[in-house]
């Protein structure tokens, strides 16, 4: 029997390195991926991965790395992830309700059909189950709170592809107060109920075309106060026997952290900053009991076009201190959802002195990058 079943091998950047780290640590790991996502694994690495659409019957902990496999973990009722964590991975309403039930500060959320007059002035409405910025509207773009209009706008993003990945037929809409504050992202690894914070990043978020887009990630020192709150969230979602990754998005308003989103997997779209940090196998290192190390105030700037279309030109001339990872070439079609990591033209990583320096340098890159998109 393997020590772990790791489901979602396409989310592992360097599968041979993952296997090497696991082997060196004495871990036996079964890697899984479904047929569609296996196409994204280099041909020479596919022999290291078992192709399957479902989780096998096993007593080993099942570790999902992406949303497809979180859905399969829910369907299988895996024993190593608590029901509260699985449900919170599919319902932002249930995430807030669970944290509040445990006596923790939480963002009040209501289903759209339960919102009664007087309606809120500053609001955010979103799909209860969604990813990559799909199905989100706010007062600034949507205007006066009109339930039927909001339902149409939000549910227009509930495509059949995302519903299939999430294994959710419903497209319920939740409403919350719109919050202004500093946004963050964190990964944890929970082993037998004990959580370790693997990374803590600030997120610089820009609203483009009515969607929240992550402009930059900035690695932070593990601040004790924030880590303590993250541990409290984990205690509310996981139980003593749980073993799982977890990813939180949260915002700090008036000095208090508020959880916005959660899923029992690792955060995606961070391959560039992991390479910049010299982390060769993030997931395997965590499974082996290690802790990834990011230099404080290292930055991953996500280069995106402000609209969809066909990329005509991308130019970026920077000193060698900047690490540039290019994903799109001239002629490539850019997706409509610019929130998705798949929409990034490139990622630029660099070191900064402090938080202010990191944010200023990231903003200055907008004038050093040239993007031309045609219809």
XYZ file of C-alpha atoms in Angstrom:
375
model
C 0.000 0.000 0.000
C 1.333 3.479 -0.819
C 1.929 6.022 1.906
C -0.033 8.591 -0.116
C -2.278 8.693 -3.164
C -1.489 12.055 -4.778
C -4.270 12.931 -7.215
C -3.652 15.606 -9.841
C -0.172 14.884 -11.189
C -0.555 17.517 -13.931
C -0.301 20.125 -11.146
C 3.238 18.908 -10.397
C 5.719 20.856 -12.513
C 8.587 18.349 -12.388
C 7.227 14.852 -11.849
C 10.634 13.045 -11.880
C 11.877 15.486 -9.216
C 8.730 14.843 -7.164
C 9.386 11.098 -7.374
C 13.060 11.615 -6.459
C 12.210 13.684 -3.364
C 9.562 11.172 -2.291
C 11.919 8.235 -2.796
C 14.713 9.941 -0.880
C 12.283 10.513 2.002
C 11.287 6.834 1.951
C 7.724 7.555 0.809
C 5.774 5.298 -1.531
C 3.434 7.519 -3.562
C 0.802 6.618 -6.149
C 0.394 9.495 -8.623
C -2.979 9.846 -10.363
C -4.308 11.976 -13.197
C -7.362 11.836 -15.407
C -7.141 11.266 -19.137
C -7.825 14.860 -20.189
C -5.287 16.418 -17.818
C -2.714 13.721 -18.582
C -2.339 15.386 -21.977
C -0.576 18.242 -20.161
C 2.066 15.886 -18.713
C 5.223 15.495 -20.846
C 5.062 12.207 -22.724
C 8.300 10.967 -21.180
C 6.878 11.415 -17.662
C 3.496 9.733 -18.126
C 4.829 6.308 -17.195
C 5.239 7.641 -13.633
C 1.512 8.429 -13.398
C -1.533 6.163 -13.233
C -4.320 7.370 -15.518
C -7.711 7.150 -13.811
C -10.982 9.054 -13.557
C -11.628 7.973 -9.970
C -9.900 7.477 -6.650
C -9.049 3.815 -5.992
C -10.253 1.994 -2.899
C -7.373 2.523 -0.495
C -6.585 3.080 3.159
C -3.803 5.503 2.214
C -4.429 9.259 2.580
C -5.717 10.760 -0.666
C -4.109 14.139 -1.412
C -5.921 16.138 -4.124
C -3.861 18.797 -5.903
C -6.538 20.371 -8.096
C -10.278 20.959 -8.168
C -11.161 17.906 -10.274
C -9.648 15.658 -7.633
C -11.190 17.616 -4.753
C -14.506 16.727 -6.393
C -13.501 13.091 -6.623
C -12.417 13.139 -2.951
C -15.856 14.484 -2.012
C -17.574 11.855 -4.144
C -15.475 9.069 -2.618
C -15.904 10.378 0.936
C -12.194 10.002 1.685
C -11.411 9.408 5.320
C -8.354 11.663 5.625
C -10.167 14.973 4.927
C -12.910 16.073 7.301
C -16.415 16.658 5.872
C -16.283 20.327 6.950
C -13.118 20.870 4.882
C -14.578 19.086 1.877
C -17.828 21.057 2.058
C -16.045 24.386 2.565
C -14.103 23.592 -0.616
C -17.396 23.744 -2.528
C -19.344 26.403 -0.652
C -18.165 29.848 0.401
C -21.393 30.160 2.380
C -20.580 26.994 4.330
C -16.979 28.154 4.900
C -18.202 31.334 6.597
C -20.911 29.469 8.512
C -18.454 26.883 9.837
C -15.931 29.493 11.007
C -18.688 31.492 12.713
C -20.043 28.336 14.387
C -16.574 27.786 15.862
C -16.577 31.273 17.360
C -14.187 32.752 14.784
C -14.488 36.116 13.057
C -16.143 35.394 9.715
C -17.598 37.228 6.749
C -21.426 37.071 6.928
C -22.815 35.572 3.714
C -26.387 35.052 2.553
C -27.800 33.248 -0.410
C -29.234 35.710 -2.908
C -32.791 34.467 -2.392
C -32.468 35.194 1.349
C -31.411 38.841 0.944
C -34.300 41.106 1.923
C -34.760 44.856 1.616
C -33.254 47.232 2.485
C -30.634 46.031 0.025
C -26.917 46.694 0.552
C -25.190 49.604 -1.193
C -21.661 48.127 -1.258
C -21.886 44.455 -2.047
C -20.159 41.577 -3.780
C -22.143 38.703 -5.268
C -20.524 35.478 -6.405
C -21.124 31.855 -7.246
C -21.104 29.781 -4.079
C -18.918 27.212 -5.869
C -16.494 28.545 -8.475
C -12.814 29.099 -9.231
C -10.499 31.432 -11.204
C -12.625 34.534 -10.715
C -15.698 33.143 -12.455
C -19.086 34.459 -11.399
C -18.187 37.567 -9.382
C -19.854 40.998 -9.577
C -19.666 44.015 -7.285
C -21.621 47.197 -6.787
C -19.101 49.345 -8.690
C -19.904 47.609 -11.981
C -23.365 46.120 -11.368
C -24.891 49.241 -9.822
C -27.993 49.237 -7.630
C -28.782 45.892 -5.980
C -31.379 44.169 -8.157
C -31.616 40.440 -7.314
C -32.803 39.204 -10.710
C -30.179 41.174 -12.627
C -27.423 40.034 -10.246
C -28.485 36.405 -10.614
C -28.278 36.688 -14.408
C -24.833 38.319 -14.339
C -23.329 35.875 -11.851
C -24.864 32.695 -13.237
C -23.843 33.572 -16.796
C -20.349 32.449 -15.743
C -21.515 29.054 -14.465
C -20.403 27.131 -17.549
C -20.898 23.405 -17.935
C -17.135 22.800 -17.940
C -16.619 24.369 -14.525
C -19.754 22.698 -13.157
C -18.384 19.332 -14.307
C -14.993 19.920 -12.666
C -16.639 21.025 -9.419
C -19.217 18.216 -9.624
C -21.888 20.769 -8.685
C -25.143 21.093 -10.624
C -26.432 24.052 -8.639
C -25.284 27.594 -9.397
C -26.330 29.308 -6.182
C -25.319 32.915 -5.614
C -24.007 34.251 -2.304
C -23.972 37.906 -1.287
C -21.531 39.551 1.097
C -20.353 43.018 2.053
C -17.706 44.425 -0.262
C -14.506 44.764 1.768
C -11.560 47.098 1.199
C -8.323 45.779 2.626
C -5.080 43.921 2.012
C -5.535 40.556 0.308
C -3.476 37.448 1.035
C -3.050 33.841 -0.056
C -1.680 30.967 2.015
C -1.030 27.248 1.668
C -1.045 24.819 4.577
C -0.259 21.157 4.987
C -2.231 19.373 7.686
C -0.733 16.114 8.945
C -2.787 14.139 11.455
C -4.666 17.313 12.317
C -1.599 19.526 12.846
C -1.265 22.385 10.368
C 1.938 23.912 9.011
C 1.814 27.150 7.015
C 3.828 26.493 3.843
C 3.649 29.965 2.329
C 2.143 33.374 3.058
C 1.769 35.794 0.131
C 0.276 39.250 -0.292
C -1.915 39.525 -3.372
C -2.058 42.751 -5.337
C -5.506 42.609 -6.929
C -6.770 44.809 -9.761
C -10.330 44.894 -11.081
C -10.206 44.649 -14.876
C -13.344 44.430 -16.971
C -15.399 43.819 -13.839
C -13.268 40.898 -12.668
C -10.743 40.659 -9.803
C -7.342 39.810 -11.288
C -4.235 38.919 -9.290
C -1.601 41.327 -10.592
C 1.201 40.166 -8.268
C 2.086 37.766 -5.491
C 4.582 38.943 -2.861
C 6.200 36.467 -0.465
C 6.033 37.561 3.163
C 7.723 36.547 6.392
C 5.396 34.264 8.333
C 3.791 36.848 10.600
C 2.834 35.223 13.909
C -0.573 36.914 14.186
C -1.683 35.878 10.695
C -0.350 32.344 11.089
C -2.252 32.012 14.376
C -5.509 32.915 12.591
C -4.772 30.418 9.809
C -4.215 27.720 12.436
C -7.591 28.604 13.973
C -9.266 28.208 10.576
C -7.601 24.824 10.106
C -8.767 23.696 13.560
C -12.338 24.593 12.547
C -12.196 22.706 9.232
C -10.018 19.678 9.997
C -10.082 17.046 12.744
C -7.309 15.217 14.566
C -6.839 12.451 12.005
C -6.838 14.653 8.875
C -3.996 14.802 6.358
C -4.423 17.249 3.484
C -3.219 20.379 1.780
C -5.319 23.511 2.147
C -5.355 26.889 0.444
C -6.883 30.079 1.860
C -7.573 33.432 0.263
C -8.241 36.113 2.850
C -8.346 39.841 3.428
C -7.236 41.946 6.382
C -9.600 44.794 7.258
C -8.961 47.054 10.259
C -6.346 44.608 11.518
C -8.612 41.518 11.397
C -8.174 38.639 8.949
C -11.317 37.459 7.150
C -11.374 34.208 5.167
C -12.748 34.646 1.641
C -12.166 31.273 0.038
C -10.759 27.836 0.819
C -10.037 24.546 -0.900
C -8.336 21.392 0.348
C -5.564 21.530 -2.274
C -2.482 23.648 -2.933
C -2.766 27.048 -4.584
C -2.153 27.063 -8.331
C -0.416 29.416 -10.727
C 2.720 29.858 -8.602
C 5.238 27.797 -10.547
C 7.370 30.803 -11.512
C 7.978 32.071 -7.971
C 8.688 28.511 -6.796
C 11.391 28.189 -9.464
C 12.716 31.640 -8.524
C 12.989 30.409 -4.925
C 14.794 27.237 -6.042
C 12.007 24.980 -4.757
C 12.235 21.910 -6.967
C 9.261 19.952 -5.629
C 6.921 21.947 -3.414
C 4.318 19.236 -2.823
C 6.799 16.412 -2.241
C 8.807 18.560 0.179
C 5.671 19.216 2.251
C 4.632 15.548 2.210
C 8.121 14.597 3.390
C 7.829 16.926 6.391
C 9.853 19.788 4.947
C 8.897 23.439 4.658
C 9.411 25.432 1.452
C 11.404 28.624 1.879
C 10.595 31.810 -0.029
C 12.857 34.834 0.362
C 10.722 37.580 1.917
C 9.449 40.100 -0.625
C 10.210 37.988 -3.667
C 7.581 38.869 -6.272
C 5.713 37.099 -9.056
C 4.229 39.688 -11.419
C 1.528 38.221 -13.648
C 1.562 39.758 -17.131
C -1.907 39.859 -18.672
C -3.693 41.624 -21.478
C -6.626 43.771 -20.474
C -8.893 42.095 -23.009
C -9.293 38.869 -24.927
C -8.219 38.455 -28.534
C -5.200 37.213 -30.451
C -1.767 38.152 -29.149
C 0.025 40.115 -31.874
C 3.155 41.053 -29.928
C 4.729 40.754 -26.492
C 8.011 42.497 -25.657
C 9.812 42.598 -22.340
C 13.424 43.777 -22.014
C 14.619 43.481 -18.426
C 17.949 43.018 -16.593
C 19.111 39.506 -15.699
C 17.966 39.987 -12.111
C 14.426 39.466 -13.417
C 13.304 35.912 -14.199
C 10.805 35.927 -17.082
C 8.624 32.903 -17.855
C 6.753 33.304 -21.150
C 3.527 31.339 -21.708
C 2.007 32.932 -24.821
C 3.472 33.538 -28.255
C 2.385 35.861 -31.059
C -0.662 34.348 -32.706
C -1.986 32.674 -29.555
C -5.630 33.269 -28.684
C -6.100 34.783 -25.224
C -9.067 33.477 -23.190
C -11.941 35.722 -22.175
C -11.490 35.033 -18.454
C -8.367 37.046 -17.672
C -8.558 35.940 -14.002
C -7.349 32.457 -14.914
C -3.670 31.530 -14.724
C -4.145 30.161 -18.243
C -4.668 33.731 -19.472
C -1.229 34.925 -18.381
C 1.109 35.963 -21.159
C 4.121 35.761 -18.862
C 5.251 35.854 -15.234
C 8.128 38.041 -14.041
C 9.884 37.237 -10.773
C 12.308 39.485 -8.913
C 13.606 40.320 -5.438
C 12.628 43.441 -3.496
C 13.798 45.052 -0.267
C 10.449 45.333 1.488
C 6.717 45.411 0.854
C 6.644 48.995 -0.419
C 9.574 48.322 -2.760
C 7.937 45.132 -4.039
C 4.643 46.861 -4.837
C 6.376 49.816 -6.513
C 8.619 47.593 -8.643
C 5.654 45.463 -9.707
C 3.708 48.547 -10.762
C 6.709 49.959 -12.640
C 6.842 46.808 -14.787
C 3.590 47.882 -16.461
C 5.603 50.544 -18.319
C 8.374 48.094 -19.278
C 6.159 45.512 -20.940
C 4.568 45.926 -24.359
C 1.452 43.923 -25.261
C -0.462 44.184 -28.509
C -3.736 42.270 -28.892
C -5.877 42.125 -32.019
C -9.524 41.071 -32.314
